[in-house]
XYZ file of C-alpha atoms in Angstrom:
582
model
C -31.088 0.728 -15.797
C -28.936 0.812 -12.695
C -28.077 -2.639 -11.364
C -28.516 -3.724 -7.782
C -25.572 -3.405 -5.387
C -23.342 -6.468 -5.449
C -24.605 -7.713 -2.078
C -28.201 -7.813 -3.398
C -27.706 -9.840 -6.580
C -30.836 -12.004 -6.840
C -30.398 -15.412 -5.295
C -32.072 -17.077 -8.260
C -29.432 -15.779 -10.653
C -26.686 -16.914 -8.321
C -28.160 -20.397 -8.060
C -28.358 -20.565 -11.832
C -24.671 -19.749 -12.191
C -23.777 -22.394 -9.612
C -25.789 -25.068 -11.389
C -24.255 -24.274 -14.763
C -20.741 -24.302 -13.305
C -21.288 -27.614 -11.562
C -22.560 -29.179 -14.788
C -19.561 -27.785 -16.647
C -17.157 -29.181 -14.083
C -18.449 -32.682 -14.747
C -18.489 -32.352 -18.535
C -15.319 -30.478 -19.430
C -12.619 -31.458 -16.943
C -10.758 -33.658 -19.431
C -7.043 -32.896 -19.695
C -5.638 -32.272 -23.159
C -3.034 -34.333 -24.890
C 0.416 -32.785 -25.174
C -0.145 -32.127 -28.887
C -3.467 -30.393 -28.225
C -1.943 -28.169 -25.555
C 1.000 -27.226 -27.752
C -1.351 -26.325 -30.601
C -3.494 -24.166 -28.316
C -0.614 -22.368 -26.617
C 1.713 -22.172 -29.623
C 0.856 -18.574 -30.529
C 1.602 -17.433 -26.986
C 5.004 -19.115 -26.835
C 6.010 -17.691 -30.213
C 4.871 -14.176 -29.243
C 7.499 -13.806 -26.493
C 6.503 -10.204 -25.653
C 3.279 -8.672 -24.336
C 1.918 -5.514 -22.728
C 0.515 -5.570 -19.192
C -1.778 -2.646 -18.255
C -2.606 -1.787 -14.624
C -5.216 0.949 -14.494
C -8.161 2.209 -12.503
C -9.415 5.086 -10.339
C -6.393 4.712 -8.024
C -4.314 6.426 -10.727
C -5.798 9.655 -9.339
C -3.729 9.087 -6.194
C -0.529 7.989 -7.993
C -0.219 5.093 -5.542
C -0.110 1.336 -6.052
C -3.285 -0.306 -7.268
C -5.233 -2.187 -4.552
C -2.329 -2.365 -2.095
C -2.686 1.307 -1.161
C -6.257 0.684 0.011
C -6.705 0.362 3.783
C -7.833 -3.007 5.019
C -11.520 -3.777 5.473
C -11.192 -7.576 5.591
C -8.768 -9.227 8.066
C -8.465 -12.199 5.688
C -6.750 -9.964 3.107
C -3.133 -8.703 3.150
C -3.527 -5.056 2.100
C -2.735 -2.418 4.730
C -2.554 0.716 2.586
C -2.586 4.359 3.688
C -5.723 5.429 1.779
C -8.850 5.096 3.944
C -11.502 2.749 2.581
C -14.109 5.490 2.310
C -11.678 7.554 0.208
C -10.304 4.748 -1.980
C -13.706 3.226 -2.731
C -15.095 6.581 -3.852
C -12.286 7.569 -6.223
C -14.374 6.197 -9.087
C -16.749 9.144 -8.668
C -13.911 11.419 -9.909
C -12.484 9.053 -12.511
C -12.984 10.611 -15.942
C -10.213 9.519 -18.366
C -11.454 11.554 -21.305
C -8.219 11.067 -23.255
C -8.486 7.283 -23.249
C -8.068 6.004 -26.796
C -8.050 2.226 -27.158
C -6.635 2.422 -30.674
C -3.711 4.508 -29.414
C -2.943 1.920 -26.737
C -2.989 -0.882 -29.285
C -0.910 1.125 -31.751
C 1.709 1.714 -29.056
C 1.829 -2.000 -28.208
C 2.382 -2.773 -31.883
C 5.072 -0.094 -32.136
C 6.807 -1.719 -29.157
C 6.843 -5.069 -30.935
C 4.389 -6.584 -28.465
C 2.170 -9.404 -29.666
C -0.519 -9.463 -26.982
C -2.071 -7.198 -24.358
C -3.451 -7.942 -20.875
C -5.674 -5.373 -19.129
C -6.553 -5.378 -15.411
C -10.271 -5.785 -16.051
C -10.619 -6.391 -12.301
C -7.855 -5.917 -9.750
C -7.954 -6.858 -6.064
C -9.783 -3.639 -5.153
C -12.877 -4.935 -6.952
C -13.289 -2.125 -9.478
C -14.512 -3.365 -12.864
C -13.436 -1.789 -16.165
C -16.452 -3.164 -18.031
C -20.216 -2.661 -18.147
C -21.170 -5.142 -15.437
C -24.660 -6.156 -14.392
C -23.252 -7.976 -11.365
C -21.752 -5.029 -9.488
C -22.343 -1.282 -9.753
C -18.706 -0.634 -8.774
C -17.680 -0.333 -12.408
C -16.587 2.058 -15.133
C -20.125 2.799 -16.300
C -20.853 4.581 -13.009
C -17.928 6.966 -13.294
C -18.170 10.363 -15.025
C -16.486 8.607 -17.988
C -19.241 6.048 -18.435
C -17.666 3.986 -21.246
C -16.887 0.276 -21.384
C -13.075 0.170 -21.519
C -12.945 -3.589 -22.083
C -15.299 -3.370 -25.061
C -13.313 -0.565 -26.679
C -9.971 -2.302 -26.148
C -11.233 -5.598 -27.579
C -12.559 -3.808 -30.646
C -9.282 -1.939 -31.212
C -7.207 -5.079 -30.677
C -9.213 -7.057 -33.223
C -8.901 -4.284 -35.774
C -5.114 -4.396 -35.399
C -4.785 -8.206 -35.254
C -3.515 -7.952 -31.677
C -4.107 -10.774 -29.191
C -6.070 -9.614 -26.128
C -6.461 -10.943 -22.604
C -7.898 -10.011 -19.235
C -6.239 -9.844 -15.833
C -8.896 -10.945 -13.356
C -8.395 -10.982 -9.601
C -10.447 -13.853 -8.153
C -10.006 -12.267 -4.725
C -11.906 -9.079 -3.964
C -10.602 -7.221 -0.929
C -13.626 -4.897 -0.961
C -16.263 -7.635 -0.956
C -17.498 -8.184 2.647
C -18.302 -11.852 1.945
C -14.885 -12.826 0.625
C -13.147 -15.473 2.788
C -15.968 -15.399 5.334
C -18.728 -17.845 6.179
C -20.544 -16.348 3.188
C -17.719 -17.075 0.739
C -20.071 -19.214 -1.367
C -22.167 -16.124 -2.027
C -19.040 -14.228 -3.039
C -18.071 -17.061 -5.393
C -21.352 -16.777 -7.254
C -20.662 -13.108 -7.888
C -17.078 -13.809 -8.899
C -18.093 -16.500 -11.383
C -20.836 -14.251 -12.739
C -18.212 -11.558 -13.394
C -16.040 -14.082 -15.226
C -19.056 -15.117 -17.288
C -19.590 -11.482 -18.328
C -15.951 -11.013 -19.307
C -15.745 -14.218 -21.312
C -19.221 -14.321 -22.853
C -19.830 -10.703 -23.859
C -16.719 -9.679 -25.813
C -16.157 -12.357 -28.409
C -12.963 -14.441 -28.554
C -10.543 -13.647 -25.708
C -7.049 -15.087 -26.013
C -5.749 -15.103 -22.465
C -6.893 -15.017 -18.845
C -4.441 -13.837 -16.179
C -5.581 -14.761 -12.674
C -3.800 -13.328 -9.622
C -3.300 -14.460 -6.018
C -2.348 -12.798 -2.751
C -0.650 -15.586 -0.800
C -3.715 -16.254 1.344
C -6.324 -19.020 1.166
C -7.265 -19.959 -2.408
C -11.034 -20.076 -1.910
C -12.113 -19.722 -5.532
C -13.994 -22.966 -6.299
C -11.207 -23.772 -8.728
C -12.804 -26.824 -10.363
C -15.989 -25.025 -11.338
C -14.163 -21.805 -12.159
C -11.833 -23.588 -14.604
C -14.840 -25.378 -16.056
C -16.610 -22.091 -16.667
C -13.541 -20.605 -18.339
C -12.971 -23.656 -20.552
C -16.621 -23.793 -21.589
C -16.829 -20.123 -22.553
C -13.353 -19.795 -24.138
C -11.992 -23.315 -24.828
C -8.954 -22.062 -26.754
C -7.927 -19.532 -24.119
C -4.461 -19.622 -22.527
C -4.681 -19.454 -18.705
C -1.946 -18.720 -16.160
C -1.207 -20.583 -12.919
C -2.364 -18.257 -10.157
C -5.961 -19.368 -9.571
C -4.651 -22.348 -7.566
C -1.947 -20.622 -5.548
C -2.440 -20.193 -1.826
C -0.496 -20.278 1.415
C 3.039 -21.563 0.908
C 2.847 -21.582 -2.897
C 4.907 -19.477 -5.290
C 4.413 -18.022 -8.747
C 6.584 -20.668 -10.413
C 4.304 -23.542 -9.443
C 1.632 -25.021 -11.707
C -0.830 -26.958 -9.566
C -3.595 -27.752 -12.052
C -3.659 -29.474 -15.464
C -5.914 -26.611 -16.597
C -3.260 -23.931 -15.938
C -0.819 -23.351 -18.787
C 2.093 -21.254 -17.572
C 4.023 -20.029 -14.529
C 4.391 -16.339 -13.674
C 7.577 -15.183 -11.900
C 6.989 -11.579 -10.834
C 9.456 -8.672 -11.040
C 12.270 -11.144 -11.728
C 13.417 -12.988 -14.838
C 12.718 -16.703 -14.546
C 15.464 -19.304 -14.767
C 15.996 -21.501 -17.819
C 13.076 -23.904 -18.300
C 12.226 -25.371 -21.694
C 9.737 -27.886 -20.278
C 7.234 -25.586 -18.562
C 5.723 -22.486 -20.135
C 6.525 -19.353 -18.141
C 6.275 -15.577 -18.337
C 7.963 -12.927 -16.210
C 5.765 -9.940 -15.432
C 7.857 -6.791 -15.005
C 7.324 -3.025 -14.890
C 8.668 -0.074 -16.873
C 8.257 2.096 -13.774
C 11.560 3.244 -12.317
C 10.197 2.438 -8.847
C 8.728 -0.846 -10.096
C 5.194 0.354 -9.399
C 2.394 -1.307 -11.357
C -0.129 1.528 -11.586
C 0.596 5.143 -12.522
C 3.136 6.559 -10.087
C 2.972 10.175 -11.177
C 5.374 12.273 -13.257
C 8.049 11.908 -10.572
C 8.189 8.134 -11.072
C 10.029 7.875 -14.398
C 11.020 4.731 -16.278
C 13.786 2.152 -16.285
C 16.620 2.582 -18.817
C 16.192 1.047 -22.265
C 19.112 -1.295 -21.605
C 17.416 -2.665 -18.477
C 14.155 -3.384 -20.277
C 15.838 -4.949 -23.300
C 17.887 -7.081 -20.925
C 14.634 -8.348 -19.385
C 13.284 -9.324 -22.803
C 16.505 -10.948 -24.011
C 16.965 -12.917 -20.788
C 13.364 -14.111 -20.846
C 13.695 -15.358 -24.419
C 17.052 -16.985 -23.627
C 15.476 -18.783 -20.674
C 12.634 -19.987 -22.954
C 10.052 -17.670 -21.423
C 7.962 -14.617 -22.242
C 8.072 -11.045 -20.948
C 4.856 -9.251 -19.979
C 5.983 -5.645 -19.558
C 3.663 -3.357 -17.619
C 2.602 0.234 -18.219
C 0.431 2.323 -15.899
C -1.804 4.801 -17.769
C -2.477 8.238 -16.300
C -5.809 9.339 -14.772
C -6.674 10.936 -18.117
C -6.285 7.617 -19.917
C -2.997 8.254 -21.687
C 0.207 6.242 -21.512
C 2.741 8.815 -20.320
C 5.260 10.082 -22.911
C 8.266 8.675 -21.054
C 6.676 5.213 -20.969
C 5.567 5.446 -24.605
C 9.011 6.588 -25.779
C 10.673 3.698 -23.952
C 8.331 1.185 -25.592
C 8.931 2.632 -29.053
C 12.677 2.337 -28.526
C 12.229 -1.330 -27.636
C 10.171 -1.678 -30.809
C 12.935 -0.092 -32.889
C 15.378 -2.694 -31.576
C 12.947 -5.531 -32.272
C 12.324 -4.235 -35.792
C 16.005 -4.959 -36.479
C 16.611 -8.053 -34.382
C 13.190 -9.539 -33.683
C 14.018 -12.722 -35.612
C 16.317 -13.632 -32.727
C 13.408 -13.308 -30.241
C 10.054 -14.115 -31.849
C 9.270 -17.760 -32.487
C 12.525 -18.923 -30.927
C 13.224 -21.362 -28.131
C 15.763 -20.754 -25.407
C 19.174 -22.411 -25.648
C 20.889 -24.611 -26.416
C 23.500 -22.734 -24.351
C 21.926 -22.038 -20.984
C 22.067 -18.441 -19.707
C 25.491 -17.562 -18.362
C 27.627 -14.502 -17.743
C 28.133 -13.747 -21.415
C 24.376 -13.517 -21.969
C 21.918 -16.002 -23.456
C 21.188 -17.926 -26.615
C 18.002 -18.515 -28.563
C 17.383 -20.935 -31.419
C 15.142 -21.417 -34.406
C 15.447 -23.947 -37.197
C 19.150 -24.476 -37.887
C 20.213 -21.158 -36.313
C 21.534 -20.377 -32.846
C 21.427 -16.691 -31.884
C 24.084 -15.724 -29.353
C 23.033 -12.632 -27.398
C 26.385 -11.526 -26.029
C 25.792 -8.848 -23.448
C 29.149 -9.105 -21.721
C 32.419 -10.035 -23.399
C 34.742 -11.950 -21.085
C 37.805 -11.183 -23.213
C 38.671 -11.196 -26.918
C 37.238 -14.692 -27.333
C 33.983 -16.127 -26.000
C 34.500 -19.838 -25.326
C 31.436 -22.082 -25.382
C 31.154 -25.835 -24.843
C 30.979 -28.114 -27.857
C 27.649 -29.200 -29.337
C 26.773 -32.212 -31.540
C 26.561 -30.109 -34.710
C 28.871 -28.291 -37.081
C 28.806 -24.508 -37.440
C 28.792 -23.867 -41.184
C 28.377 -20.075 -41.103
C 28.483 -17.209 -38.601
C 27.070 -13.694 -39.022
C 27.235 -10.711 -36.656
C 23.657 -9.433 -36.989
C 24.540 -6.249 -35.128
C 27.323 -5.500 -37.609
C 30.993 -6.183 -38.130
C 33.056 -9.307 -38.600
C 32.804 -12.497 -36.611
C 35.334 -15.312 -36.346
C 34.466 -18.860 -35.332
C 36.784 -21.668 -34.329
C 35.201 -25.034 -33.541
C 36.976 -28.118 -32.220
C 35.982 -31.252 -30.356
C 35.708 -29.504 -26.975
C 34.795 -25.874 -27.556
C 33.421 -23.220 -29.893
C 35.339 -19.941 -29.841
C 33.553 -16.788 -30.961
C 35.282 -13.480 -31.600
C 34.009 -10.067 -32.727
C 36.333 -7.021 -32.945
C 35.933 -4.631 -30.023
C 34.752 -1.840 -32.326
C 31.863 -4.028 -33.505
C 30.602 -5.001 -30.063
C 27.347 -3.372 -29.005
C 26.749 -1.856 -25.586
C 23.422 -3.576 -25.019
C 23.647 -6.769 -27.062
C 25.969 -8.145 -29.715
C 24.031 -10.768 -31.695
C 25.890 -13.508 -33.539
C 23.897 -15.998 -35.626
C 25.427 -19.468 -35.939
C 24.055 -21.538 -38.807
C 24.384 -25.272 -38.160
C 24.344 -28.327 -40.368
C 21.247 -29.661 -38.597
C 18.236 -28.566 -36.547
C 19.021 -26.829 -33.273
C 16.041 -28.373 -31.511
C 17.638 -31.812 -31.288
C 20.500 -30.372 -29.206
C 20.116 -30.844 -25.455
C 20.667 -27.760 -23.250
C 24.343 -27.095 -22.566
C 25.812 -25.674 -19.328
C 28.346 -23.010 -20.336
C 30.299 -23.135 -17.070
C 31.690 -26.521 -18.137
C 34.016 -24.646 -20.501
C 34.885 -22.018 -17.906
C 35.671 -23.692 -14.557
C 35.881 -21.657 -11.375
C 38.138 -22.458 -8.437
C 35.060 -22.487 -6.203
C 33.031 -25.001 -8.206
C 32.181 -27.922 -5.950
C 34.097 -26.607 -2.956
C 32.809 -26.497 0.611
C 30.712 -23.379 1.345
C 28.989 -21.932 4.398
C 26.890 -18.820 4.972
C 25.882 -16.665 7.902
C 22.207 -17.208 7.082
C 20.129 -19.449 4.798
C 16.566 -18.637 3.816
C 14.292 -20.378 6.343
C 17.034 -22.969 6.859
C 15.999 -24.497 3.542
C 18.746 -26.582 1.908
C 17.339 -25.592 -1.489
C 18.922 -22.167 -0.858
C 22.065 -23.359 0.918
C 25.530 -21.872 0.504
C 26.592 -24.788 -1.712
C 24.139 -23.599 -4.375
C 26.363 -20.559 -4.992
C 29.403 -22.711 -5.829
C 27.842 -25.432 -7.987
C 28.581 -23.855 -11.384
C 24.868 -23.444 -12.086
C 23.171 -20.084 -12.596
C 19.768 -21.672 -12.024
C 20.414 -22.379 -8.331
C 21.162 -19.799 -5.668
C 22.104 -19.096 -2.104
C 19.488 -16.940 -0.383
C 19.228 -15.372 3.058
C 16.128 -14.564 5.057
C 13.923 -11.664 4.071
C 14.722 -8.572 6.111
C 18.381 -9.507 6.699
C 20.505 -6.390 6.156
C 23.920 -8.030 6.192
C 25.173 -11.525 5.395
C 28.250 -13.378 4.210
C 28.983 -16.360 1.993
C 32.289 -18.225 2.462
C 34.049 -20.665 0.099
C 36.792 -23.020 1.262
C 39.112 -23.833 -1.659
C 40.591 -26.829 0.167
C 44.165 -25.576 0.152
C 46.012 -22.241 -0.183
C 45.386 -21.103 -3.758
C 46.509 -18.093 -5.769
C 43.521 -15.926 -6.751
C 43.288 -12.590 -8.512
C 39.762 -12.360 -9.859
C 36.241 -12.653 -8.430
C 32.899 -12.901 -10.195
C 29.602 -12.611 -8.331
C 26.285 -13.222 -10.073
C 23.599 -11.603 -7.960
C 20.143 -13.094 -8.110
C 17.404 -10.632 -9.020
C 19.550 -7.521 -9.517
C 16.349 -5.646 -10.370
C 15.636 -5.576 -6.636
C 18.882 -3.647 -5.936
C 19.471 -5.366 -2.614
C 23.241 -5.248 -1.987
C 24.431 -1.720 -1.260
C 27.901 -2.303 0.265
C 30.022 -5.430 -0.009
C 33.584 -6.763 0.017
C 35.502 -9.787 -1.227
C 37.669 -10.871 1.712
C 40.219 -13.594 2.493
C 41.251 -15.132 5.819
C 44.818 -14.544 6.923
C 46.506 -14.459 10.332
C 43.242 -14.832 12.203
C 41.336 -12.034 10.484
C 39.439 -11.174 7.327
C 41.219 -8.863 4.883
C 39.446 -7.142 1.990
C 40.938 -7.635 -1.452
C 38.067 -5.720 -3.076
C 35.303 -3.429 -1.785
C 32.378 -1.883 -3.641
C 28.920 -0.300 -3.623
C 25.654 -1.330 -5.278
C 26.271 -4.852 -6.498
C 24.723 -5.254 -9.954
C 23.731 -8.285 -11.982
C 27.348 -9.424 -12.288
C 30.447 -8.234 -10.445
C 33.633 -9.096 -12.335
C 36.743 -7.609 -10.734
C 40.503 -8.168 -10.667
C 42.607 -7.377 -7.625
C 46.213 -7.761 -6.454
C 46.879 -11.523 -6.357
C 46.673 -13.195 -2.943
C 47.107 -16.750 -1.748
C 44.158 -17.903 0.309
C 42.120 -20.957 1.199
C 39.057 -19.283 2.719
C 37.441 -16.456 0.755
C 34.087 -14.825 1.317
C 31.634 -12.346 -0.107
C 30.670 -10.085 2.787
C 27.545 -7.958 2.238
C 27.688 -5.325 4.940
C 24.666 -3.283 3.892
C 21.542 -4.615 2.158
C 17.965 -3.455 1.719
C 16.775 -7.049 2.034
C 18.263 -10.518 2.370
C 21.144 -10.955 -0.121
C 20.808 -13.767 -2.641
C 23.497 -14.917 -5.089
C 23.414 -17.251 -8.082
C 27.157 -17.950 -8.139
C 30.348 -16.876 -6.317
C 33.365 -17.653 -8.526
C 37.097 -17.187 -8.082
C 39.835 -17.414 -10.693
C 43.633 -17.253 -10.807
C 45.142 -13.900 -11.767
C 45.511 -12.924 -15.433
C 42.567 -15.035 -16.540
C 39.117 -14.009 -17.575
C 36.070 -16.162 -16.813
C 33.817 -16.578 -19.844
């Protein structure tokens, strides 16, 4: 039987949902102990790697999901090019006859992923399940099959953890963020009830936000979630509103932070997960055959850096209108899985550290073993700070010989050049004690830069906020950064070394290289009343490490002359000639 349109859901049913939610809010809002939370979220932390799936009728247009829809509600941020009457009727043509839930799950397993998250409802309001709340759902397409039900069934068969992405905001709903928002909330909570009550155990719920008012009756919504799926892991976005960011956790009932399209910084106290895309253009939904995918090295780097920072990676695919995951996306995922089949012990079930992420790469740890993921060799020897443990054995997991020299101040690691891998050389250090008792170690302490702690100024600082000041790029810490305002297309960062100093090498660690912001840049020094370039380049990557003819200078700057958006830099380091920073 066809359900009523969403704006005519019977008032009695809505009142019933409200009453139940209110009762739940009073009876279940009891925060867990630390031990209880760790037991509940332990599987998720150990998994490290999951599949995100953005899919819906918009795949027919090969444009971004939800954001390409024209605006019909001034309280919502979307201003897409597809007229509402066109976007909202795409479902009438949506017939993904090649959708095979088992194939999706099998691909996730082949990629080494441990959980999957499907956009059951995105911001455009379309539902991928058999809903009795709103007719705007998959059952009223030519396809007419419950995608959520089929994916849950396939995931359980394969022992795969499964979760839903659910957008609490609905840019199509005429009541959302209006005087009738309470009516919208009843529908929203009824949809959540369907998703969490009708498909058996669900492992994860991934809320989203759009930077506008968080009008989602959070207390009752959390209560409903916790009542229906008490063991579920829930992200942080239900609470986020104006002025908040994805790294904040504002409720004791939210479990983890969600940096988006960037790898989060080192944090072993707060659970976090970076959500990233395989799409070459960083599009979430299917972008068409012209889109393509990121290189394998880029995607593996995301995963390795997330694990080294003590976080997870949720890597997104966008299925085609026919329901398939495109061959180029599938091949990329299988290649990641091949790598994990060999080296997954250094990722799964590990914690980040104890060496914090630095230019060489990252480290992970498990039991008495530290895994060094060396992505960039500074020279023949990688020098790390000392730790309160003895290295009793070292093995190059990626092949070849490894030499270790440990003294009171440093640990020196060496692997012959022929045995170093292009993507990641993994060295396992076996210690005489557990790695988890070792406090995080800042690697820069063993590799001082001439700029560390010096005076620094910049042409622009993001919103004048001292948190992003120029000094943050010369503090020897890759977890702080200088940032400039969004939309800035040129900017400079200057370091004053205090006195004339001989320099011959510069290292720049760009924040969020995935965004490809800095197109043209130069390292310059001040002499005779003018700036002189000692190095110039194009397309600044994750790390610039260059030598140049030695010069004596006191004031040196990184000058970004062409950028797609405001430049932002983790660290600007200078070194004397004939030395290599580690």
